[in-house]
Coordinates of C-alpha atoms in Angstrom, one line a residue:
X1 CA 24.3 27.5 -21.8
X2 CA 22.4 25.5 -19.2
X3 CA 18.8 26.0 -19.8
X4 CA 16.7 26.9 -16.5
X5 CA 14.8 23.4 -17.0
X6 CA 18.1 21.3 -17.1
X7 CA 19.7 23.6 -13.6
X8 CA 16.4 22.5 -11.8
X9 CA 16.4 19.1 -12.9
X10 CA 19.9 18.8 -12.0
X11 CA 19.1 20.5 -8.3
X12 CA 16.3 17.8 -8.1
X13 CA 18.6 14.8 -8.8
X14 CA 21.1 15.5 -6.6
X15 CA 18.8 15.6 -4.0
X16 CA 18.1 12.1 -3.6
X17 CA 21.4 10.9 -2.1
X18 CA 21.8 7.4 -0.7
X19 CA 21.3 8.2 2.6
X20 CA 17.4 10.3 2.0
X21 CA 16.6 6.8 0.0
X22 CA 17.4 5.1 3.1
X23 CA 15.1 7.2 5.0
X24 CA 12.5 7.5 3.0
X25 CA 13.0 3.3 2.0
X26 CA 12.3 3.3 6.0
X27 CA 9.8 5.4 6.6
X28 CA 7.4 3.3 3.7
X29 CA 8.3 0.5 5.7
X30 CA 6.7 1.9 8.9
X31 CA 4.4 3.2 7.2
X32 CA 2.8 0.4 5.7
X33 CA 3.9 -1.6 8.6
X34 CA 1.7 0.5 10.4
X35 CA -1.5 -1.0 8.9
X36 CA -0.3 -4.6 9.4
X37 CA 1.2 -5.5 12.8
X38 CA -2.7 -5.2 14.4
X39 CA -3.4 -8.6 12.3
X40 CA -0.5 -10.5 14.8
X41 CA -1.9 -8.2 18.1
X42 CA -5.5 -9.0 17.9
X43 CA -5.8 -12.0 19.7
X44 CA -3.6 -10.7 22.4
X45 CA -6.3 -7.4 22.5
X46 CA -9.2 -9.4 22.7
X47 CA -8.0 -11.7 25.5
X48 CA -6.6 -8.6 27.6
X49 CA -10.2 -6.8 27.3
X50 CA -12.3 -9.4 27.6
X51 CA -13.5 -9.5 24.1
X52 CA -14.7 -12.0 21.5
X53 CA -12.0 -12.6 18.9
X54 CA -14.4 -10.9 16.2
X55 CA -14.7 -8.0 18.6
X56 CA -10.8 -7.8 18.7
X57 CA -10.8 -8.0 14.8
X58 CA -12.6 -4.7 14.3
X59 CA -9.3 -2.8 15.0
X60 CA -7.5 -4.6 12.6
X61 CA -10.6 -3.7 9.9
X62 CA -11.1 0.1 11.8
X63 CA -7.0 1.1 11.0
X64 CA -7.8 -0.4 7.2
X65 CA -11.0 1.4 6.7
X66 CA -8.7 4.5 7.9
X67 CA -5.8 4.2 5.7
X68 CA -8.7 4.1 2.7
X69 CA -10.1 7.0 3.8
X70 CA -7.0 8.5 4.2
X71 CA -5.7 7.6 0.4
X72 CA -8.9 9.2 -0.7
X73 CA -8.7 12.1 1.3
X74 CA -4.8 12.9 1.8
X75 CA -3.0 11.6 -0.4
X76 CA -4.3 13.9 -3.4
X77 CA -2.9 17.1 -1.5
X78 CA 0.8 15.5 -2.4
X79 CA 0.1 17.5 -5.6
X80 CA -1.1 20.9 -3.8
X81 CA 1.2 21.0 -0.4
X82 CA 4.9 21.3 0.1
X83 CA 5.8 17.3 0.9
X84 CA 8.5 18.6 4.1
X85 CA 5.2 20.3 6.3
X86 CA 3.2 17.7 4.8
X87 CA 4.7 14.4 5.6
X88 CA 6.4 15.4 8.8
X89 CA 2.3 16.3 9.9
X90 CA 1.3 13.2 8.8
X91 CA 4.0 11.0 10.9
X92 CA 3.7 13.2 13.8
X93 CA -0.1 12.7 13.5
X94 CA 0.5 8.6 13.2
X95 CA 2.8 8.7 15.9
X96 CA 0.9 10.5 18.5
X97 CA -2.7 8.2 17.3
X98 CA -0.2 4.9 18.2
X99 CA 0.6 6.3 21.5
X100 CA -2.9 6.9 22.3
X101 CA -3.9 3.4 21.4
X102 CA -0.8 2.3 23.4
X103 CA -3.2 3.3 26.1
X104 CA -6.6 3.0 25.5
X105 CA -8.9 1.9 28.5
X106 CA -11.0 -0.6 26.4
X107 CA -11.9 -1.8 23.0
X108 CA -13.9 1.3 21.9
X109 CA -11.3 3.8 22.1
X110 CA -8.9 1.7 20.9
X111 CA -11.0 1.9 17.5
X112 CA -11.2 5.1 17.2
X113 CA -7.3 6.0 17.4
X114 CA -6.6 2.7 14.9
X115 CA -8.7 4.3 12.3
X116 CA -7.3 7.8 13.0
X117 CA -3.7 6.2 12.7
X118 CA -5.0 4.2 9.2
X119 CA -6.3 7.5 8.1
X120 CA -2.9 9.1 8.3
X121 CA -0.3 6.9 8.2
X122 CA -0.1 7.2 4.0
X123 CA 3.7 8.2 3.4
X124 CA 4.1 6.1 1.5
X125 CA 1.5 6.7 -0.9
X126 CA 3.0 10.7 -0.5
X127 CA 6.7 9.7 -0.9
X128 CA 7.0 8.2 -4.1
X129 CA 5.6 11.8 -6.1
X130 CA 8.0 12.7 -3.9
X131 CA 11.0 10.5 -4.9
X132 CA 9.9 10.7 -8.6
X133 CA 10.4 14.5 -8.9
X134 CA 14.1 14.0 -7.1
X135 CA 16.0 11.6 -9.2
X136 CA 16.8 11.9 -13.2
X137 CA 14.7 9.9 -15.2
X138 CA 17.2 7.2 -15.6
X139 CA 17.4 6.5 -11.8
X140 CA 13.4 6.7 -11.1
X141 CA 12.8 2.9 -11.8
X142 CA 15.6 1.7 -9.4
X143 CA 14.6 4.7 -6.6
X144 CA 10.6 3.6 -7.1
X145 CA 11.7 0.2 -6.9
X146 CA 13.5 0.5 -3.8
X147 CA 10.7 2.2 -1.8
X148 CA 8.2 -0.7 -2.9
X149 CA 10.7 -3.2 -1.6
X150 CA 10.9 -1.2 2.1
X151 CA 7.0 -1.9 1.8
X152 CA 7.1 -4.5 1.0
X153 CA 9.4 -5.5 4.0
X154 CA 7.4 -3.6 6.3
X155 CA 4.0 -4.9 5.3
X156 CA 5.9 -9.0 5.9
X157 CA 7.8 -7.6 9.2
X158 CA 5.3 -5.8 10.8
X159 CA 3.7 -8.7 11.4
X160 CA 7.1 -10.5 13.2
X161 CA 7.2 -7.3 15.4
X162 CA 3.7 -6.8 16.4
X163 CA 3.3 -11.0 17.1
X164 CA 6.5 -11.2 19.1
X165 CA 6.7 -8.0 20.9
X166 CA 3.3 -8.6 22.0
X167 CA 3.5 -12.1 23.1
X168 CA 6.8 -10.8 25.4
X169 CA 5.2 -7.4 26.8
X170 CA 1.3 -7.6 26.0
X171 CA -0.7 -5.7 23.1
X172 CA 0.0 -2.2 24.1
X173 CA 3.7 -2.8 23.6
X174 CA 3.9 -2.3 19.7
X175 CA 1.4 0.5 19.5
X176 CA 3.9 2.1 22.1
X177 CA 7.0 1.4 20.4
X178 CA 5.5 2.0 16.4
X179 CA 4.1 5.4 18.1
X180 CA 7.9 6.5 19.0
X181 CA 9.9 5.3 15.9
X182 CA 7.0 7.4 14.0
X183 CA 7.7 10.5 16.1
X184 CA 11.1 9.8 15.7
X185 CA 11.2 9.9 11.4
X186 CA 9.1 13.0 11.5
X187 CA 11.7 14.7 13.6
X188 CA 14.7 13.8 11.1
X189 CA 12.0 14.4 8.2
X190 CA 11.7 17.9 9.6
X191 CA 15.4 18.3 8.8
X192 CA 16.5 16.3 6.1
X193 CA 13.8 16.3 3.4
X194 CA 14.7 18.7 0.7
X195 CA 12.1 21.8 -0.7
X196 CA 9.8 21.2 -2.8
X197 CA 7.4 23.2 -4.6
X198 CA 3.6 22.2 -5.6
X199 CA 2.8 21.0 -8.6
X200 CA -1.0 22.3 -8.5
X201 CA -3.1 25.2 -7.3
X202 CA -6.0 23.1 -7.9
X203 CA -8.5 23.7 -5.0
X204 CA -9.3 20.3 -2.5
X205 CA -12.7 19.9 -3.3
X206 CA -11.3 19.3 -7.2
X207 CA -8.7 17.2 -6.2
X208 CA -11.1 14.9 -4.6
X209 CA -13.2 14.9 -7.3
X210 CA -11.0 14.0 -9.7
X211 CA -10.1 10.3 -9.1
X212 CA -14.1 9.5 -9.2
X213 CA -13.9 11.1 -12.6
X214 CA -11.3 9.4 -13.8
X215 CA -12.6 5.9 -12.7
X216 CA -15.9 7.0 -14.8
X217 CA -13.9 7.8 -17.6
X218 CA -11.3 4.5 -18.2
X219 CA -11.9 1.1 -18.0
X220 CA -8.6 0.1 -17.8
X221 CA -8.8 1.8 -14.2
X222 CA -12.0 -0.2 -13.4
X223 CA -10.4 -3.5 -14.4
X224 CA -7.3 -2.6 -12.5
X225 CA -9.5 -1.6 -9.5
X226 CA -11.4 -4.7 -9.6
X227 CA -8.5 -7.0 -9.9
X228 CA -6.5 -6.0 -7.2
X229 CA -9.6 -5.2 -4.8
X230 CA -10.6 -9.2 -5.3
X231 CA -7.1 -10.7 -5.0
X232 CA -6.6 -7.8 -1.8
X233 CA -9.5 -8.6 -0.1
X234 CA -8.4 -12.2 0.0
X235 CA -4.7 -11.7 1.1
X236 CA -6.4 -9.5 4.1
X237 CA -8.8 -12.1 5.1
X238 CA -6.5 -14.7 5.2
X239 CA -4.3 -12.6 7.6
X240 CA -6.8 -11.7 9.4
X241 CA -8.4 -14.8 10.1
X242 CA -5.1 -17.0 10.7
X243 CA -4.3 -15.2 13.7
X244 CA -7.4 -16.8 15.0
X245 CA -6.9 -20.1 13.6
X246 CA -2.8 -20.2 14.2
X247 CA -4.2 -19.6 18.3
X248 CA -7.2 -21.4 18.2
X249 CA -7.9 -25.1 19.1
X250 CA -6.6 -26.8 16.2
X251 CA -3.3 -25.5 16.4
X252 CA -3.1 -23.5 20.0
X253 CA 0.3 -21.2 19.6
X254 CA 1.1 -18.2 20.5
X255 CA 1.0 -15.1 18.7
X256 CA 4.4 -15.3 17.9
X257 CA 3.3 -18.0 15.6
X258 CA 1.6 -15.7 13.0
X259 CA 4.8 -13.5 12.9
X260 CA 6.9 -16.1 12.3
X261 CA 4.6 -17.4 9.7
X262 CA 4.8 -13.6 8.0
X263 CA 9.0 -14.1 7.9
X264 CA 8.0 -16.6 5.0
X265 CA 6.7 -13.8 2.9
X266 CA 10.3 -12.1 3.0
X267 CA 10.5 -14.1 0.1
X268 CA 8.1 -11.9 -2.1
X269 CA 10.8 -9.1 -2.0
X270 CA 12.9 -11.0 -3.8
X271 CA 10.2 -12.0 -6.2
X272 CA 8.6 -8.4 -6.9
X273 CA 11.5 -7.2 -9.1
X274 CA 11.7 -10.2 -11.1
X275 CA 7.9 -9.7 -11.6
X276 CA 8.3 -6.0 -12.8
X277 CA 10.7 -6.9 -15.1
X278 CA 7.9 -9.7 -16.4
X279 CA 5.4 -7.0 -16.6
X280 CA 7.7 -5.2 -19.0
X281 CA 8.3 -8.0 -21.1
X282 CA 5.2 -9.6 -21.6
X283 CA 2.7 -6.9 -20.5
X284 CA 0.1 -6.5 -17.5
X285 CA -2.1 -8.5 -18.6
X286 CA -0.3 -11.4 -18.8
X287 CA 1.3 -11.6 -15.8
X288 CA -2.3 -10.1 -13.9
X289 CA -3.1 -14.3 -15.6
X290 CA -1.0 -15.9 -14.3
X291 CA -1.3 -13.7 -10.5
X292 CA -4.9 -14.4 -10.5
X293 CA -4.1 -18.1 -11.3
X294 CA -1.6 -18.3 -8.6
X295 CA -4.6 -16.9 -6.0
X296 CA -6.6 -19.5 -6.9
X297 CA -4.3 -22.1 -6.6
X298 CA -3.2 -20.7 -3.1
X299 CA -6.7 -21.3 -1.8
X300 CA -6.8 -24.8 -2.7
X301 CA -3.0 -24.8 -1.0
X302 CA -4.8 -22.9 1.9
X303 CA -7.5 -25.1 2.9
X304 CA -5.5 -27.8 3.5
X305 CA -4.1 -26.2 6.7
X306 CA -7.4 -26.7 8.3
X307 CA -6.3 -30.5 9.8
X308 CA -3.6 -28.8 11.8
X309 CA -0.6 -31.2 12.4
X310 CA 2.6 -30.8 10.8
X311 CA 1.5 -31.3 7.2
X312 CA -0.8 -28.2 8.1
X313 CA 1.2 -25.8 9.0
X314 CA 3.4 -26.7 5.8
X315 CA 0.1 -25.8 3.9
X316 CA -0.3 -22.4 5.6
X317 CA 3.8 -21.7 4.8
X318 CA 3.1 -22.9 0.9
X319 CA -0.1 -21.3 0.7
X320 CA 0.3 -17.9 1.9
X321 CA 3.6 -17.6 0.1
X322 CA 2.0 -18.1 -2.6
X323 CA -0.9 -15.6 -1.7
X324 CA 1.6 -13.1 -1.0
X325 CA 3.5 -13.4 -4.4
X326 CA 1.0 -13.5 -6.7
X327 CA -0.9 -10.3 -4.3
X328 CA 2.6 -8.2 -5.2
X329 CA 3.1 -9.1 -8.4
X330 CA -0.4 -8.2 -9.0
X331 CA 0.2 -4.9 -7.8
X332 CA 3.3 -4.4 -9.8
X333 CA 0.9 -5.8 -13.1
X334 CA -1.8 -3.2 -12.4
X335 CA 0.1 -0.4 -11.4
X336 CA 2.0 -0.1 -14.5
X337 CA -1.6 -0.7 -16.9
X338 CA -3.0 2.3 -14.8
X339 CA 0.0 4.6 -14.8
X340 CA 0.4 4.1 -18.7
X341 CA -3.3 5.8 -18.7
X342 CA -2.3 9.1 -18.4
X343 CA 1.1 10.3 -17.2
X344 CA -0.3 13.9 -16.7
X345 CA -2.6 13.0 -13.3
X346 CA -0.6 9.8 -12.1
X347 CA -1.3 11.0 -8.4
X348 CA -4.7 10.8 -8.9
X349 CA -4.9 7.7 -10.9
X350 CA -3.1 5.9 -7.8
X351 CA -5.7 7.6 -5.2
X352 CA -8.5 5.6 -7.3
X353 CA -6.4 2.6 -7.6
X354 CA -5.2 2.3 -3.6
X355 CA -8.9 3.1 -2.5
X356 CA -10.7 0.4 -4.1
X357 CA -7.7 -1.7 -3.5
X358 CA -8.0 -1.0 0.3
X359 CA -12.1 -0.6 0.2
X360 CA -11.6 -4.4 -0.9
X361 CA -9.1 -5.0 1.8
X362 CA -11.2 -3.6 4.7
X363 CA -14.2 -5.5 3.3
X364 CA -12.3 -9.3 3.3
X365 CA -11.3 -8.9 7.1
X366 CA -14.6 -7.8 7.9
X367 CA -16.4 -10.2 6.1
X368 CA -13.6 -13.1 6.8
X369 CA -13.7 -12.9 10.4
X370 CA -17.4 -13.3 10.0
X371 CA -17.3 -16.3 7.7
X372 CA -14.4 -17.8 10.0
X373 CA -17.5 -18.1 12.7
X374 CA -19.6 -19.4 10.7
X375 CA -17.7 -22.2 8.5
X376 CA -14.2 -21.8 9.8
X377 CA -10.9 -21.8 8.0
X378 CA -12.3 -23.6 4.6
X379 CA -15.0 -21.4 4.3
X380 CA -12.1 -18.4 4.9
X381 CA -10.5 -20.3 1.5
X382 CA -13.6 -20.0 -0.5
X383 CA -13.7 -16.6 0.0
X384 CA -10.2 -16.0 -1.2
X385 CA -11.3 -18.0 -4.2
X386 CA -14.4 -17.1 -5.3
X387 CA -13.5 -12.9 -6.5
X388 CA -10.5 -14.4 -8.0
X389 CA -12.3 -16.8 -10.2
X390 CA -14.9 -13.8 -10.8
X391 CA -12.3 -11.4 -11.9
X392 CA -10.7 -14.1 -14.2
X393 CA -13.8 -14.8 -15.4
X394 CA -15.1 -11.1 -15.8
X395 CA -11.8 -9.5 -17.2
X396 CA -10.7 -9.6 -20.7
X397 CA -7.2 -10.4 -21.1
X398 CA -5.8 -8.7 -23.9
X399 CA -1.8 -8.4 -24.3
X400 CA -2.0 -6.2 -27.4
X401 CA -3.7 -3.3 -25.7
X402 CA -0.9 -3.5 -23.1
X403 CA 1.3 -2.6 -26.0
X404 CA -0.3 0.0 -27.4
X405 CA -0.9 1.3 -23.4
X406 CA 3.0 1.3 -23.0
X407 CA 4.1 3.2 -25.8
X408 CA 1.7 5.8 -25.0
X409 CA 3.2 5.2 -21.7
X410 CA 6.7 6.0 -22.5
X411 CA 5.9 8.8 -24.3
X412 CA 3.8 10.1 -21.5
X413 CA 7.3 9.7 -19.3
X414 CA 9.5 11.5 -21.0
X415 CA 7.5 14.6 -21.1
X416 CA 6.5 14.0 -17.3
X417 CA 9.7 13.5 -16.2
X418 CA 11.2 16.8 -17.8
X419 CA 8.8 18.5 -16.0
X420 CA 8.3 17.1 -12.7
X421 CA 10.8 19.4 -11.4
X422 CA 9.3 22.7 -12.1
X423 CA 6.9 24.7 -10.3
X424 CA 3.5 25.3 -11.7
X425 CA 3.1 28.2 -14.2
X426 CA 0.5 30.5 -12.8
X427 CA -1.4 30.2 -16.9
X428 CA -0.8 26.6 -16.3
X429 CA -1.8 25.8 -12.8
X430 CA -5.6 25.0 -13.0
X431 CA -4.6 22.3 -15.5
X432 CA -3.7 18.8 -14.1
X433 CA -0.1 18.4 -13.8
X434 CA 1.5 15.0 -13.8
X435 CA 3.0 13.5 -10.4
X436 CA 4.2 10.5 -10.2
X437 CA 2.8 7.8 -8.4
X438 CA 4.1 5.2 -6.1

C-alpha cells in the first residue's frame, strides 16, 4: 500500500516537468537580471538628466540596497505564503516598478522605483524552496543547478541587454522592455505554477527574527557571511565603476562596450558546475582558498586595464573573468557550508546569507564610485583587494570540519526531503520546518 507520504511526494515530483523548469530557469534569469542591467544604463542616465556620473550611480546602488531589503523582508514569507499568489505579486510588482522608472521625469524618482523594483524582484531567492519541494530527491541537485545557471546567465546578460538596448534607444528603453517581459511571466505564473501548501504558521515578526538569530548562534554562518560580502562587494564595485571607466577618457566607448565586456562572463556558467562538483570533493573550505586567491589575483589582473590601449582592455576581459569565476564558485563554496548547518530552517539560513552578501554588494558600488573620483580605476582595484586579503587572513580554513558539516548535512537531507512535501501539522507548525534554499 502506497503510504500518504510517498502519494504526495509522488504528486510533488511530477510537478516539475521540463517545461515549468524552463519557466521558472527564466524567470531567475530576469530576475536577477533585474538588479544588473542598471550597471550598463548608468552612464546613459546620467548624461540624459544632466547628472554627474556618481549621481547616475546611485540607481544602480538604490535597486541593490532594495533587493537586500527585499531578501530580508520577503523572502522569509516563501515559508508562510502559498508560492502561486506569492510570486505572481512579486513579478507583477517588479514589472509595474520598471515601467515606472521607464518614465521617471528626473533622477530622484527614478531612485525611488529602482529600489522598489530591487526590493521585490527576489524570485529567485522564492523559487528554489519552491523547486526543492517539487522534484524527488534524486533530481533536486540537477533542478537547483539548473536555476543557478539561468542566474547566472541573467546576472552576465543583463548587462549585454541593458548596454545595447540603451545605446540604440536611450536609458528608458530597458526599464520599458524588463517592465513587460516581467508582467508577462507573472501572467503565465498565474496559470502554470502548481499548488502548494505552507510549510509554516510561524507569524512575520518571527520569521524575521529568525535569520538574526541564527547568525548569533553559528559561526560558520558568519564566516560564510563575511566571505562572500568581501569577494561581492568587490565584483559590484568593479561593475560598477567600469561603466565609467569603459566610457570615460581613457578608453571613450559606448555603453555597448560594458555589455559586450559582460558576454565574457558567459564563461562562469560553464565553470559553476564543475566548481560544485569541487566543493563536494574537497570541501568548502578548500575551494572558498583557492576563490579568495583567485580575487586577489584578479585585482592585480584588474589594475592593469587602467593604461587603456589594446593590452588594456585584454586586462579588463582576463580580469573580470576571473572576478566573475572565483565570485560564483564562491557562492557555490559557501552555500553548501551554510546549508549543511541545519537542514530544518534552510530558508532562513539563505535570507542571512543573501543579506550580508548584498549589504556587502550595495556597500562596494557605493563606496567604489566614490573611490573611482578620488584615485580612479587602481584605487577601484585596491578595494577589490584589500576585504579579500582580510577575509583570507581572518578565516580559518579547516577541511576537516567541512566533513564532519557534510555528513550532518546529508543526513539532514534525507529527512528534509521526505518531508518537504507535506503540509504543516497543526502540533507541529510553530516549530521551524525545513525549506530548501536556493
Amino acid at each position: 500500500m502506497t503510504s500518504p507520504l510517498a502519494s504526495r511526494t509522488v504528486h510533488r515530483s511530477s510537478a516539475m516537468s521540463g517545461r515549468l523548469l524552463l519557466l521558472l530557469t527564466l524567470t531567475c534569469a530576469v530576475g536577477v537580471g533585474t538588479v544588473y542591467f542598471p550597471q550598463a544604463v548608468s552612464p546613459l542616465v546620467g548624461a540624459a538628466l544632466h547628472e554627474s556620473p556618481g549621481s547616475a550611480a546611485l540607481v544602480v546602488s538604490a535597486i541593490q540596497i532594495g533587493y537586500t531589503a527585499g531578501i530580508f523582508l520577503l523572502v522569509p514569507l516563501g515559508d508562510r505564503l502559498p508560492h502561486r499568489p506569492f510570486l505572481v505579486t512579486l513579478l507583477a510588482l517588479t514589472g509595474v516598478g520598471l515601467l515606472v522608472a521607464g518614465c521617471a521625469p528626473g533622477l530622484a524618482p527614478l531612485i525611488a522605483a529602482a529600489a522598489v523594483v530591487g526590493m521585490t524582484t527576489v524570485a529567485a531567492q522564492v523559487i528554489g524552496p519552491l523547486a526543492a519541494g517539487l522534484v524527488a530527491a534524486d533530481r533536486r541537485g540537477a533542478v537547483l543547478g539548473t536555476l543557478l545557471s539561468g542566474s547566472t546567465g541573467g546576472m552576465l546578460l543583463a548587462r549585454t541587454f541593458g548596454g545595447t538596448l540603451g545605446e540604440w534607444l536611450g536609458w528608458r528603453a530597458p526599464y520599458l522592455v524588463a517592465g513587460a517581459v516581467a508582467l508577462l511571466l507573472a501572467a503565465v505564473l498565474a496559470r502554470t505554477l502548481p499548488v502548494t501548501v505552507p510549510t509554516s504558521r510561524q507569524p512575520y515578526a518571527a520569521l524575521l527574527a529568525e535569520p538574526l538569530r541564527l547568525l548569533r548562534a553559528e559561526p560558520e554562518l558568519r564566516r560564510s557571511c563575511l566571505y562572500q560580502a568581501t569577494v561581492f562587494g568587490g565584483f559590484s564595485a568593479v561593475w560598477t565603476c567600469l561603466a565609467l571607466l569603459l566610457t570615460g577618457p581613457v578608453y571613450g566607448l559606448g555603453a555597448h562596450a560594458v555589455g559586450m565586456l559582460a558576454l565574457v562572463g558567459a564563461v562562469t556558467m560553464l565553470c559553476t558546475p564543475y566548481a560544485g562538483r569541487l566543493v563536494d570533493r574537497a570541501g568548502p573550505d578548500r575551494v572558498n582558498l583557492g576563490c579568495l586567491l583567485g580575487v586577489l589575483l584578479s585585482a592585480a589582473v584588474l589594475a592593469a586595464g587602467a593604461g587603456g590601449g589594446p593590452a588594456g582592455v585584454a586586462a579588463l576581459v582576463a580580469g573580470t573573468l576571473l572576478l566573475d569565476v572565483s565570485m560564483q564558485s564562491g557562492m557555490l563554496a559557501n552555500q553548501a557550508r551554510v546549508y549543511a548547518l541545519r537542514p530544518d530552517a534552510r530558508s532562513r539560513l539563505n535570507t542571512a546569507y543573501m543579506t550580508c552578501a548584498y549589504l556587502g554588494g550595495s556597500g562596494g558600488s557605493w563606496l567604489g564610485v566614490r573611490i573611482y573620483g578620488a584615485a580612479g580605476w587602481p584605487g577601484v582595484c585596491v578595494l577589490v583587494a584589500v576585504p579579500a586579503g582580510i577575509a583570507l587572513a581572518g578565516g580559518s580554513l579547516g577541511p576537516g570540519r567541512d566533513a564532519r558539516q557534510a555528513g550532518a548535512g546529508g543526513r539532514g537531507d534525507r529527512c528534509a526531503s521526505a518531508s518537504v512535501a507535506l503540509p504543516p501539522s497543526p502540533r507541529l507548525s510553530k516549530q521551524p520546518v525545513g525549506r530548501r534554499a536556493f
